[in-house]
Amino acid sequence: MQLRDKSEAGQFIVLAEMEPPKGVDVTDFTANAIRVKDQVDAFVVPEMNSAVMRMSSLGASLILQSKGLPTVMQVNCRDRNRLGLQADLLAAGAIGVRNVMAVTGEDPSFGDHHQASAVYDIDLIELLKAVRGMTEGKDMAGVDLAGAPSFYCGSTVNAGVRGKALQLEIDEMKRKMDAGARFFITPPVFNMNDLSDFMEKAPRAEVKVLPTVLLLKSVGMARYIDRHSDHVSVGDALIKRIMSASDKARECAQIAADTIQAAKNAGLDGVMIATLGWEHMLPQVLNLKPTEAQDAEHDDPNTSWGKHAGGK
């Protein structure tokens, strides 16, 4: 079943991020995806996350698509002008990519090529409108296409903001929806209750919201995220849980498995699993049974959005 069909049918969606290689050896890249192909609905292929130079999302998506693995190809405003972006989208449509995710893209100063010049010829809303226009058979200049691609389009939303910033984020989300976005991926979430304020206000009947389930790698990583990442909270309980574990890597995988189950129990639309280079751990994350304590904690979410959305 196509991602769009499963999503519109109200079924729980599981996406997995697959970082393209920094080189031409795609052995591990493809092997890691094939191992979980029956448990993942589509593989999100980033376009040079954190502005670190890697194989393009288009190229890596082509490799996965050629092996029968559905992808969500990421396109961003940072690296290409409107000509290049539309050319990549046409190529993606021609090779069978049916899902795309539009993002702004981090500034090159965050990456490994600090001398690179960012493009930003168009902004994110314009990019979303361009994707929608191409599916309707026209390019950004209004010229008819000789065959239109068919894309299920998504973007990002910062679901962890609070206060006045929350309403601004909801307003921006609605602008993205008006431009054509139909699913949204959030930053990492470790406790579903952290989404409660956002989910109360989000127009959930019209779009799908998928929190990112981030695979932690160490106590140090968990502490760093908790202290330095805006609007993302790991929490002392999870940090202590990793510290006390005899097998810390397995415990991190167990936490990810528990978080996926918590998202299901809370009635969310799905998840995107991000492993930040530990794609070999995906089978463990997807096959571990949720711990009983975690499962019981989220059986009856104490948020109205969780109760309203339950049973998907």
PDB file of C-alpha atoms in Angstrom:
ATOM      1  CA  MET A   1       0.000   0.000   0.000  1.00  0.00           C
ATOM      2  CA  GLN A   2       1.315   3.463  -0.906  1.00  0.00           C
ATOM      3  CA  LEU A   3       2.221   5.812   1.952  1.00  0.00           C
ATOM      4  CA  ARG A   4      -0.530   8.235   0.934  1.00  0.00           C
ATOM      5  CA  ASP A   5      -3.161   5.474   0.898  1.00  0.00           C
ATOM      6  CA  LYS A   6      -2.140   4.070   4.262  1.00  0.00           C
ATOM      7  CA  SER A   7      -1.971   7.520   5.793  1.00  0.00           C
ATOM      8  CA  GLU A   8      -5.381   8.566   4.468  1.00  0.00           C
ATOM      9  CA  ALA A   9      -6.829   5.279   5.717  1.00  0.00           C
ATOM     10  CA  GLY A  10      -5.832   6.296   9.255  1.00  0.00           C
ATOM     11  CA  GLN A  11      -3.253   3.542   9.724  1.00  0.00           C
ATOM     12  CA  PHE A  12      -0.169   4.074  11.884  1.00  0.00           C
ATOM     13  CA  ILE A  13       2.792   5.100   9.713  1.00  0.00           C
ATOM     14  CA  VAL A  14       6.405   4.083  10.359  1.00  0.00           C
ATOM     15  CA  LEU A  15       9.093   6.006   8.507  1.00  0.00           C
ATOM     16  CA  ALA A  16      12.825   5.479   8.941  1.00  0.00           C
ATOM     17  CA  GLU A  17      15.496   8.002   8.075  1.00  0.00           C
ATOM     18  CA  MET A  18      18.324   6.623   5.941  1.00  0.00           C
ATOM     19  CA  GLU A  19      21.364   8.882   5.675  1.00  0.00           C
ATOM     20  CA  PRO A  20      22.959   8.635   2.210  1.00  0.00           C
ATOM     21  CA  PRO A  21      26.636   7.668   2.307  1.00  0.00           C
ATOM     22  CA  LYS A  22      29.488  10.133   2.165  1.00  0.00           C
ATOM     23  CA  GLY A  23      30.957   8.308  -0.809  1.00  0.00           C
ATOM     24  CA  VAL A  24      29.829   5.875  -3.479  1.00  0.00           C
ATOM     25  CA  ASP A  25      29.777   2.657  -1.445  1.00  0.00           C
ATOM     26  CA  VAL A  26      26.068   2.022  -0.872  1.00  0.00           C
ATOM     27  CA  THR A  27      26.469  -1.508   0.500  1.00  0.00           C
ATOM     28  CA  ASP A  28      25.511  -0.720   4.094  1.00  0.00           C
ATOM     29  CA  PHE A  29      22.995   1.922   3.024  1.00  0.00           C
ATOM     30  CA  THR A  30      20.930  -0.538   1.025  1.00  0.00           C
ATOM     31  CA  ALA A  31      21.476  -3.524   3.316  1.00  0.00           C
ATOM     32  CA  ASN A  32      20.198  -1.641   6.361  1.00  0.00           C
ATOM     33  CA  ALA A  33      17.058  -0.603   4.496  1.00  0.00           C
ATOM     34  CA  ILE A  34      16.388  -4.085   3.116  1.00  0.00           C
ATOM     35  CA  ARG A  35      16.589  -5.606   6.617  1.00  0.00           C
ATOM     36  CA  VAL A  36      13.538  -3.648   7.769  1.00  0.00           C
ATOM     37  CA  LYS A  37      11.641  -3.237   4.503  1.00  0.00           C
ATOM     38  CA  ASP A  38       8.645  -5.199   5.811  1.00  0.00           C
ATOM     39  CA  GLN A  39       8.380  -3.068   8.955  1.00  0.00           C
ATOM     40  CA  VAL A  40       8.805   0.407   7.459  1.00  0.00           C
ATOM     41  CA  ASP A  41       6.333   2.164   5.175  1.00  0.00           C
ATOM     42  CA  ALA A  42       8.925   4.406   3.523  1.00  0.00           C
ATOM     43  CA  PHE A  43      12.513   5.570   3.987  1.00  0.00           C
ATOM     44  CA  VAL A  44      13.123   9.280   4.481  1.00  0.00           C
ATOM     45  CA  VAL A  45      16.243  10.228   2.512  1.00  0.00           C
ATOM     46  CA  PRO A  46      17.667  13.532   3.805  1.00  0.00           C
ATOM     47  CA  GLU A  47      19.309  16.116   1.582  1.00  0.00           C
ATOM     48  CA  MET A  48      22.637  16.631   3.357  1.00  0.00           C
ATOM     49  CA  ASN A  49      21.481  16.889   6.964  1.00  0.00           C
ATOM     50  CA  SER A  50      23.244  19.595   8.984  1.00  0.00           C
ATOM     51  CA  ALA A  51      24.797  20.839   5.712  1.00  0.00           C
ATOM     52  CA  VAL A  52      27.262  17.931   5.696  1.00  0.00           C
ATOM     53  CA  MET A  53      28.176  16.919   2.137  1.00  0.00           C
ATOM     54  CA  ARG A  54      26.815  13.500   1.190  1.00  0.00           C
ATOM     55  CA  MET A  55      25.262  11.743  -1.774  1.00  0.00           C
ATOM     56  CA  SER A  56      22.202  13.647  -2.916  1.00  0.00           C
ATOM     57  CA  SER A  57      18.752  12.685  -1.768  1.00  0.00           C
ATOM     58  CA  LEU A  58      17.745  12.178  -5.400  1.00  0.00           C
ATOM     59  CA  GLY A  59      20.602   9.772  -6.087  1.00  0.00           C
ATOM     60  CA  ALA A  60      20.124   7.821  -2.882  1.00  0.00           C
ATOM     61  CA  SER A  61      16.362   7.646  -3.448  1.00  0.00           C
ATOM     62  CA  LEU A  62      16.977   6.257  -6.926  1.00  0.00           C
ATOM     63  CA  ILE A  63      19.145   3.509  -5.428  1.00  0.00           C
ATOM     64  CA  LEU A  64      16.487   2.503  -2.891  1.00  0.00           C
ATOM     65  CA  GLN A  65      13.619   2.777  -5.386  1.00  0.00           C
ATOM     66  CA  SER A  66      15.521   0.482  -7.774  1.00  0.00           C
ATOM     67  CA  LYS A  67      15.380  -2.198  -5.078  1.00  0.00           C
ATOM     68  CA  GLY A  68      11.656  -1.792  -4.537  1.00  0.00           C
ATOM     69  CA  LEU A  69      12.023   0.298  -1.391  1.00  0.00           C
ATOM     70  CA  PRO A  70       9.640   3.297  -1.187  1.00  0.00           C
ATOM     71  CA  THR A  71      11.206   6.612  -0.263  1.00  0.00           C
ATOM     72  CA  VAL A  72      10.374  10.075   0.993  1.00  0.00           C
ATOM     73  CA  MET A  73      12.829  12.261  -0.897  1.00  0.00           C
ATOM     74  CA  GLN A  74      13.823  15.398   0.943  1.00  0.00           C
ATOM     75  CA  VAL A  75      14.214  18.633  -1.030  1.00  0.00           C
ATOM     76  CA  ASN A  76      15.558  21.828   0.502  1.00  0.00           C
ATOM     77  CA  CYS A  77      15.892  25.481  -0.354  1.00  0.00           C
ATOM     78  CA  ARG A  78      19.564  25.736   0.600  1.00  0.00           C
ATOM     79  CA  ASP A  79      21.422  24.083  -2.258  1.00  0.00           C
ATOM     80  CA  ARG A  80      19.533  24.682  -5.510  1.00  0.00           C
ATOM     81  CA  ASN A  81      17.682  27.422  -7.268  1.00  0.00           C
ATOM     82  CA  ARG A  82      14.170  26.976  -8.644  1.00  0.00           C
ATOM     83  CA  LEU A  83      15.485  25.432 -11.851  1.00  0.00           C
ATOM     84  CA  GLY A  84      17.523  22.784 -10.045  1.00  0.00           C
ATOM     85  CA  LEU A  85      14.771  21.980  -7.552  1.00  0.00           C
ATOM     86  CA  GLN A  86      12.161  21.476 -10.267  1.00  0.00           C
ATOM     87  CA  ALA A  87      14.576  19.406 -12.354  1.00  0.00           C
ATOM     88  CA  ASP A  88      15.225  17.102  -9.380  1.00  0.00           C
ATOM     89  CA  LEU A  89      11.507  16.776  -8.692  1.00  0.00           C
ATOM     90  CA  LEU A  90      10.821  15.777 -12.300  1.00  0.00           C
ATOM     91  CA  ALA A  91      13.593  13.188 -12.158  1.00  0.00           C
ATOM     92  CA  ALA A  92      12.226  11.864  -8.873  1.00  0.00           C
ATOM     93  CA  GLY A  93       8.736  11.540 -10.298  1.00  0.00           C
ATOM     94  CA  ALA A  94      10.075   9.716 -13.338  1.00  0.00           C
ATOM     95  CA  ILE A  95      11.921   7.100 -11.256  1.00  0.00           C
ATOM     96  CA  GLY A  96       8.883   6.340  -9.114  1.00  0.00           C
ATOM     97  CA  VAL A  97       9.343   8.533  -6.053  1.00  0.00           C
ATOM     98  CA  ARG A  98       5.843   9.228  -4.750  1.00  0.00           C
ATOM     99  CA  ASN A  99       6.637  11.061  -1.521  1.00  0.00           C
ATOM    100  CA  VAL A 100       8.641  14.223  -0.951  1.00  0.00           C
ATOM    101  CA  MET A 101       9.439  16.303   2.097  1.00  0.00           C
ATOM    102  CA  ALA A 102      10.212  20.004   1.732  1.00  0.00           C
ATOM    103  CA  VAL A 103      12.552  21.668   4.223  1.00  0.00           C
ATOM    104  CA  THR A 104      14.510  24.901   4.413  1.00  0.00           C
ATOM    105  CA  GLY A 105      17.916  23.301   5.011  1.00  0.00           C
ATOM    106  CA  GLU A 106      20.490  24.249   7.643  1.00  0.00           C
ATOM    107  CA  ASP A 107      22.952  27.035   6.913  1.00  0.00           C
ATOM    108  CA  PRO A 108      26.298  25.789   5.507  1.00  0.00           C
ATOM    109  CA  SER A 109      28.070  27.181   8.584  1.00  0.00           C
ATOM    110  CA  PHE A 110      26.729  24.158  10.491  1.00  0.00           C
ATOM    111  CA  GLY A 111      28.315  21.656   8.097  1.00  0.00           C
ATOM    112  CA  ASP A 112      31.685  20.541   6.805  1.00  0.00           C
ATOM    113  CA  HIS A 113      32.006  22.980   3.880  1.00  0.00           C
ATOM    114  CA  HIS A 114      31.895  26.358   5.591  1.00  0.00           C
ATOM    115  CA  GLN A 115      32.914  28.166   2.411  1.00  0.00           C
ATOM    116  CA  ALA A 116      29.792  26.991   0.589  1.00  0.00           C
ATOM    117  CA  SER A 117      27.275  29.635  -0.455  1.00  0.00           C
ATOM    118  CA  ALA A 118      23.647  28.968   0.402  1.00  0.00           C
ATOM    119  CA  VAL A 119      21.172  29.502  -2.430  1.00  0.00           C
ATOM    120  CA  TYR A 120      17.742  30.093  -0.891  1.00  0.00           C
ATOM    121  CA  ASP A 121      16.389  31.267  -4.244  1.00  0.00           C
ATOM    122  CA  ILE A 122      12.905  30.384  -2.994  1.00  0.00           C
ATOM    123  CA  ASP A 123      11.572  29.945   0.514  1.00  0.00           C
ATOM    124  CA  LEU A 124       9.849  26.908   1.974  1.00  0.00           C
ATOM    125  CA  ILE A 125       6.313  28.052   1.191  1.00  0.00           C
ATOM    126  CA  GLU A 126       7.311  28.711  -2.437  1.00  0.00           C
ATOM    127  CA  LEU A 127       8.913  25.263  -2.619  1.00  0.00           C
ATOM    128  CA  LEU A 128       5.749  23.596  -1.322  1.00  0.00           C
ATOM    129  CA  LYS A 129       3.686  25.521  -3.849  1.00  0.00           C
ATOM    130  CA  ALA A 130       6.099  24.462  -6.593  1.00  0.00           C
ATOM    131  CA  VAL A 131       5.641  20.786  -5.663  1.00  0.00           C
ATOM    132  CA  ARG A 132       1.869  21.200  -5.683  1.00  0.00           C
ATOM    133  CA  GLY A 133       1.957  23.054  -8.996  1.00  0.00           C
ATOM    134  CA  MET A 134       4.031  20.328 -10.623  1.00  0.00           C
ATOM    135  CA  THR A 135       1.556  17.681  -9.510  1.00  0.00           C
ATOM    136  CA  GLU A 136      -1.091  19.820 -11.205  1.00  0.00           C
ATOM    137  CA  GLY A 137       0.925  19.771 -14.426  1.00  0.00           C
ATOM    138  CA  LYS A 138       2.688  23.127 -14.478  1.00  0.00           C
ATOM    139  CA  ASP A 139       6.151  24.392 -13.585  1.00  0.00           C
ATOM    140  CA  MET A 140       6.842  27.557 -11.611  1.00  0.00           C
ATOM    141  CA  ALA A 141       6.752  29.620 -14.809  1.00  0.00           C
ATOM    142  CA  GLY A 142       3.270  28.332 -15.581  1.00  0.00           C
ATOM    143  CA  VAL A 143       4.445  26.154 -18.471  1.00  0.00           C
ATOM    144  CA  ASP A 144       2.640  22.840 -19.007  1.00  0.00           C
ATOM    145  CA  LEU A 145       4.600  19.706 -18.171  1.00  0.00           C
ATOM    146  CA  ALA A 146       4.813  16.718 -20.486  1.00  0.00           C
ATOM    147  CA  GLY A 147       3.543  14.387 -17.785  1.00  0.00           C
ATOM    148  CA  ALA A 148       3.014  15.479 -14.180  1.00  0.00           C
ATOM    149  CA  PRO A 149       4.571  13.768 -11.149  1.00  0.00           C
ATOM    150  CA  SER A 150       2.348  12.473  -8.356  1.00  0.00           C
ATOM    151  CA  PHE A 151       3.681  13.481  -4.955  1.00  0.00           C
ATOM    152  CA  TYR A 152       2.414  13.073  -1.403  1.00  0.00           C
ATOM    153  CA  CYS A 153       4.117  16.073   0.161  1.00  0.00           C
ATOM    154  CA  GLY A 154       5.195  16.750   3.715  1.00  0.00           C
ATOM    155  CA  SER A 155       7.253  19.208   5.716  1.00  0.00           C
ATOM    156  CA  THR A 156       8.339  19.902   9.282  1.00  0.00           C
ATOM    157  CA  VAL A 157       6.708  21.511  12.307  1.00  0.00           C
ATOM    158  CA  ASN A 158       8.234  22.462  15.643  1.00  0.00           C
ATOM    159  CA  ALA A 159       5.697  20.877  17.951  1.00  0.00           C
ATOM    160  CA  GLY A 160       7.646  21.555  21.133  1.00  0.00           C
ATOM    161  CA  VAL A 161       7.286  25.337  21.262  1.00  0.00           C
ATOM    162  CA  ARG A 162       5.306  26.986  24.035  1.00  0.00           C
ATOM    163  CA  GLY A 163       3.507  30.232  24.765  1.00  0.00           C
ATOM    164  CA  LYS A 164       3.148  32.852  22.046  1.00  0.00           C
ATOM    165  CA  ALA A 165       5.562  30.946  19.820  1.00  0.00           C
ATOM    166  CA  LEU A 166       3.097  28.045  19.698  1.00  0.00           C
ATOM    167  CA  GLN A 167       0.392  30.053  17.941  1.00  0.00           C
ATOM    168  CA  LEU A 168       2.969  31.391  15.487  1.00  0.00           C
ATOM    169  CA  GLU A 169       4.023  27.806  14.744  1.00  0.00           C
ATOM    170  CA  ILE A 170       0.401  26.734  14.223  1.00  0.00           C
ATOM    171  CA  ASP A 171      -0.112  29.668  11.858  1.00  0.00           C
ATOM    172  CA  GLU A 172       3.008  28.701   9.923  1.00  0.00           C
ATOM    173  CA  MET A 173       1.827  25.096   9.804  1.00  0.00           C
ATOM    174  CA  LYS A 174      -1.460  26.231   8.269  1.00  0.00           C
ATOM    175  CA  ARG A 175       0.457  28.241   5.648  1.00  0.00           C
ATOM    176  CA  LYS A 176       2.383  25.090   4.758  1.00  0.00           C
ATOM    177  CA  MET A 177      -0.881  23.151   4.556  1.00  0.00           C
ATOM    178  CA  ASP A 178      -2.359  25.768   2.241  1.00  0.00           C
ATOM    179  CA  ALA A 179       0.779  25.416   0.104  1.00  0.00           C
ATOM    180  CA  GLY A 180       0.311  21.647  -0.179  1.00  0.00           C
ATOM    181  CA  ALA A 181       1.862  19.887   2.845  1.00  0.00           C
ATOM    182  CA  ARG A 182      -0.166  16.880   3.974  1.00  0.00           C
ATOM    183  CA  PHE A 183       2.073  15.378   6.647  1.00  0.00           C
ATOM    184  CA  PHE A 184       4.424  16.925   9.180  1.00  0.00           C
ATOM    185  CA  ILE A 185       7.449  15.544  11.001  1.00  0.00           C
ATOM    186  CA  THR A 186       8.358  17.020  14.379  1.00  0.00           C
ATOM    187  CA  PRO A 187      11.738  17.319  16.117  1.00  0.00           C
ATOM    188  CA  PRO A 188      12.625  14.451  18.487  1.00  0.00           C
ATOM    189  CA  VAL A 189      10.039  13.626  21.150  1.00  0.00           C
ATOM    190  CA  PHE A 190      10.801  11.467  24.175  1.00  0.00           C
ATOM    191  CA  ASN A 191       7.560  11.976  26.115  1.00  0.00           C
ATOM    192  CA  MET A 192       4.285  12.217  24.232  1.00  0.00           C
ATOM    193  CA  ASN A 193       2.877  14.572  26.866  1.00  0.00           C
ATOM    194  CA  ASP A 194       5.360  17.173  25.588  1.00  0.00           C
ATOM    195  CA  LEU A 195       3.161  17.396  22.491  1.00  0.00           C
ATOM    196  CA  SER A 196      -0.057  18.073  24.357  1.00  0.00           C
ATOM    197  CA  ASP A 197      -0.169  21.866  23.895  1.00  0.00           C
ATOM    198  CA  PHE A 198       0.602  21.582  20.209  1.00  0.00           C
ATOM    199  CA  MET A 199      -1.806  18.735  19.535  1.00  0.00           C
ATOM    200  CA  GLU A 200      -4.664  20.608  21.204  1.00  0.00           C
ATOM    201  CA  LYS A 201      -4.296  23.393  18.625  1.00  0.00           C
ATOM    202  CA  ALA A 202      -3.094  21.524  15.525  1.00  0.00           C
ATOM    203  CA  PRO A 203      -5.624  20.969  12.689  1.00  0.00           C
ATOM    204  CA  ARG A 204      -5.231  17.197  12.924  1.00  0.00           C
ATOM    205  CA  ALA A 205      -8.295  16.349  10.871  1.00  0.00           C
ATOM    206  CA  GLU A 206      -6.590  17.723   7.765  1.00  0.00           C
ATOM    207  CA  VAL A 207      -2.993  16.502   8.088  1.00  0.00           C
ATOM    208  CA  LYS A 208      -0.860  13.820   9.708  1.00  0.00           C
ATOM    209  CA  VAL A 209       1.626  14.579  12.490  1.00  0.00           C
ATOM    210  CA  LEU A 210       4.565  12.210  12.998  1.00  0.00           C
ATOM    211  CA  PRO A 211       6.980  12.777  15.889  1.00  0.00           C
ATOM    212  CA  THR A 212      10.622  11.928  15.379  1.00  0.00           C
ATOM    213  CA  VAL A 213      11.784   9.010  17.513  1.00  0.00           C
ATOM    214  CA  LEU A 214      15.498   9.635  17.940  1.00  0.00           C
ATOM    215  CA  LEU A 215      17.745   6.708  18.838  1.00  0.00           C
ATOM    216  CA  LEU A 216      20.001   7.918  21.621  1.00  0.00           C
ATOM    217  CA  LYS A 217      23.555   6.574  21.533  1.00  0.00           C
ATOM    218  CA  SER A 218      24.916   7.377  24.966  1.00  0.00           C
ATOM    219  CA  VAL A 219      24.331   9.155  28.258  1.00  0.00           C
ATOM    220  CA  GLY A 220      26.433  12.026  26.951  1.00  0.00           C
ATOM    221  CA  MET A 221      24.244  12.437  23.881  1.00  0.00           C
ATOM    222  CA  ALA A 222      21.094  12.369  26.007  1.00  0.00           C
ATOM    223  CA  ARG A 223      22.470  15.008  28.378  1.00  0.00           C
ATOM    224  CA  TYR A 224      23.626  17.240  25.526  1.00  0.00           C
ATOM    225  CA  ILE A 225      20.228  17.167  23.822  1.00  0.00           C
ATOM    226  CA  ASP A 226      18.450  17.795  27.104  1.00  0.00           C
ATOM    227  CA  ARG A 227      20.624  20.825  27.904  1.00  0.00           C
ATOM    228  CA  HIS A 228      21.219  22.389  24.506  1.00  0.00           C
ATOM    229  CA  SER A 229      18.346  21.529  22.132  1.00  0.00           C
ATOM    230  CA  ASP A 230      15.589  24.100  22.044  1.00  0.00           C
ATOM    231  CA  HIS A 231      12.104  22.696  22.697  1.00  0.00           C
ATOM    232  CA  VAL A 232      13.379  19.094  23.046  1.00  0.00           C
ATOM    233  CA  SER A 233      13.445  17.437  26.479  1.00  0.00           C
ATOM    234  CA  VAL A 234      14.946  14.014  27.189  1.00  0.00           C
ATOM    235  CA  GLY A 235      14.224  14.153  30.924  1.00  0.00           C
ATOM    236  CA  ASP A 236      16.125  12.964  33.978  1.00  0.00           C
ATOM    237  CA  ALA A 237      14.259   9.656  34.132  1.00  0.00           C
ATOM    238  CA  LEU A 238      15.497   8.497  30.718  1.00  0.00           C
ATOM    239  CA  ILE A 239      19.030   9.722  31.394  1.00  0.00           C
ATOM    240  CA  LYS A 240      19.132   7.770  34.661  1.00  0.00           C
ATOM    241  CA  ARG A 241      17.641   4.771  32.878  1.00  0.00           C
ATOM    242  CA  ILE A 242      20.528   4.717  30.397  1.00  0.00           C
ATOM    243  CA  MET A 243      23.110   5.312  33.141  1.00  0.00           C
ATOM    244  CA  SER A 244      21.911   2.332  35.171  1.00  0.00           C
ATOM    245  CA  ALA A 245      21.712  -0.081  32.224  1.00  0.00           C
ATOM    246  CA  SER A 246      24.425  -2.719  31.871  1.00  0.00           C
ATOM    247  CA  ASP A 247      24.002  -2.691  28.067  1.00  0.00           C
ATOM    248  CA  LYS A 248      23.540   0.980  27.265  1.00  0.00           C
ATOM    249  CA  ALA A 249      23.182   0.543  23.489  1.00  0.00           C
ATOM    250  CA  ARG A 250      20.397  -1.981  23.969  1.00  0.00           C
ATOM    251  CA  GLU A 251      18.695   0.267  26.510  1.00  0.00           C
ATOM    252  CA  CYS A 252      18.766   3.156  24.046  1.00  0.00           C
ATOM    253  CA  ALA A 253      17.112   0.893  21.474  1.00  0.00           C
ATOM    254  CA  GLN A 254      14.545  -0.143  24.078  1.00  0.00           C
ATOM    255  CA  ILE A 255      13.755   3.507  24.818  1.00  0.00           C
ATOM    256  CA  ALA A 256      13.153   4.094  21.115  1.00  0.00           C
ATOM    257  CA  ALA A 257      10.869   1.038  20.947  1.00  0.00           C
ATOM    258  CA  ASP A 258       8.974   2.280  23.992  1.00  0.00           C
ATOM    259  CA  THR A 259       8.580   5.726  22.426  1.00  0.00           C
ATOM    260  CA  ILE A 260       7.091   4.229  19.274  1.00  0.00           C
ATOM    261  CA  GLN A 261       4.575   2.321  21.379  1.00  0.00           C
ATOM    262  CA  ALA A 262       3.784   5.473  23.346  1.00  0.00           C
ATOM    263  CA  ALA A 263       3.028   7.287  20.077  1.00  0.00           C
ATOM    264  CA  LYS A 264       0.665   4.484  19.074  1.00  0.00           C
ATOM    265  CA  ASN A 265      -1.064   4.499  22.445  1.00  0.00           C
ATOM    266  CA  ALA A 266      -1.456   8.274  22.312  1.00  0.00           C
ATOM    267  CA  GLY A 267      -3.288   8.006  19.000  1.00  0.00           C
ATOM    268  CA  LEU A 268      -0.655   9.740  16.904  1.00  0.00           C
ATOM    269  CA  ASP A 269      -0.533   9.225  13.142  1.00  0.00           C
ATOM    270  CA  GLY A 270       2.863   7.550  13.079  1.00  0.00           C
ATOM    271  CA  VAL A 271       6.559   8.121  13.740  1.00  0.00           C
ATOM    272  CA  MET A 272       9.797   8.775  11.949  1.00  0.00           C
ATOM    273  CA  ILE A 273      12.737   6.873  13.400  1.00  0.00           C
ATOM    274  CA  ALA A 274      16.068   8.711  13.203  1.00  0.00           C
ATOM    275  CA  THR A 275      19.251   6.830  14.085  1.00  0.00           C
ATOM    276  CA  LEU A 276      21.929   9.362  13.043  1.00  0.00           C
ATOM    277  CA  GLY A 277      24.176   6.809  11.383  1.00  0.00           C
ATOM    278  CA  TRP A 278      23.119   3.808  13.455  1.00  0.00           C
ATOM    279  CA  GLU A 279      20.786   2.413  10.804  1.00  0.00           C
ATOM    280  CA  HIS A 280      22.090  -1.059  11.655  1.00  0.00           C
ATOM    281  CA  MET A 281      20.149  -0.720  14.925  1.00  0.00           C
ATOM    282  CA  LEU A 282      16.775  -0.364  13.174  1.00  0.00           C
ATOM    283  CA  PRO A 283      15.925  -4.098  13.344  1.00  0.00           C
ATOM    284  CA  GLN A 284      16.521  -4.071  17.090  1.00  0.00           C
ATOM    285  CA  VAL A 285      14.397  -0.958  17.616  1.00  0.00           C
ATOM    286  CA  LEU A 286      11.545  -2.355  15.533  1.00  0.00           C
ATOM    287  CA  ASN A 287      11.615  -5.841  17.028  1.00  0.00           C
ATOM    288  CA  LEU A 288      12.014  -5.077  20.722  1.00  0.00           C
ATOM    289  CA  LYS A 289       8.806  -5.415  22.696  1.00  0.00           C
ATOM    290  CA  PRO A 290       7.840  -2.311  24.674  1.00  0.00           C
ATOM    291  CA  THR A 291       8.601  -2.556  28.359  1.00  0.00           C
ATOM    292  CA  GLU A 292       5.534  -3.211  30.491  1.00  0.00           C
ATOM    293  CA  ALA A 293       6.025  -0.076  32.555  1.00  0.00           C
ATOM    294  CA  GLN A 294       6.156   2.128  29.485  1.00  0.00           C
ATOM    295  CA  ASP A 295       3.166   0.406  27.910  1.00  0.00           C
ATOM    296  CA  ALA A 296       1.048   0.775  31.024  1.00  0.00           C
ATOM    297  CA  GLU A 297       2.031   4.410  31.470  1.00  0.00           C
ATOM    298  CA  HIS A 298       0.579   5.318  28.099  1.00  0.00           C
ATOM    299  CA  ASP A 299      -2.417   2.971  27.905  1.00  0.00           C
ATOM    300  CA  ASP A 300      -4.784   5.781  28.858  1.00  0.00           C
ATOM    301  CA  PRO A 301      -3.267   9.121  27.804  1.00  0.00           C
ATOM    302  CA  ASN A 302      -4.314  11.921  30.141  1.00  0.00           C
ATOM    303  CA  THR A 303      -4.578  14.416  27.321  1.00  0.00           C
ATOM    304  CA  SER A 304      -7.790  15.160  25.486  1.00  0.00           C
ATOM    305  CA  TRP A 305      -6.041  14.953  22.117  1.00  0.00           C
ATOM    306  CA  GLY A 306      -4.760  11.475  22.959  1.00  0.00           C
ATOM    307  CA  LYS A 307      -8.206  10.251  23.991  1.00  0.00           C
ATOM    308  CA  HIS A 308      -9.838  11.855  20.972  1.00  0.00           C
ATOM    309  CA  ALA A 309      -7.374  10.365  18.518  1.00  0.00           C
ATOM    310  CA  GLY A 310      -7.069   6.922  20.089  1.00  0.00           C
ATOM    311  CA  GLY A 311      -7.992   3.779  18.224  1.00  0.00           C
ATOM    312  CA  LYS A 312      -6.277   4.577  14.938  1.00  0.00           C
TER     313      LYS A 312
END
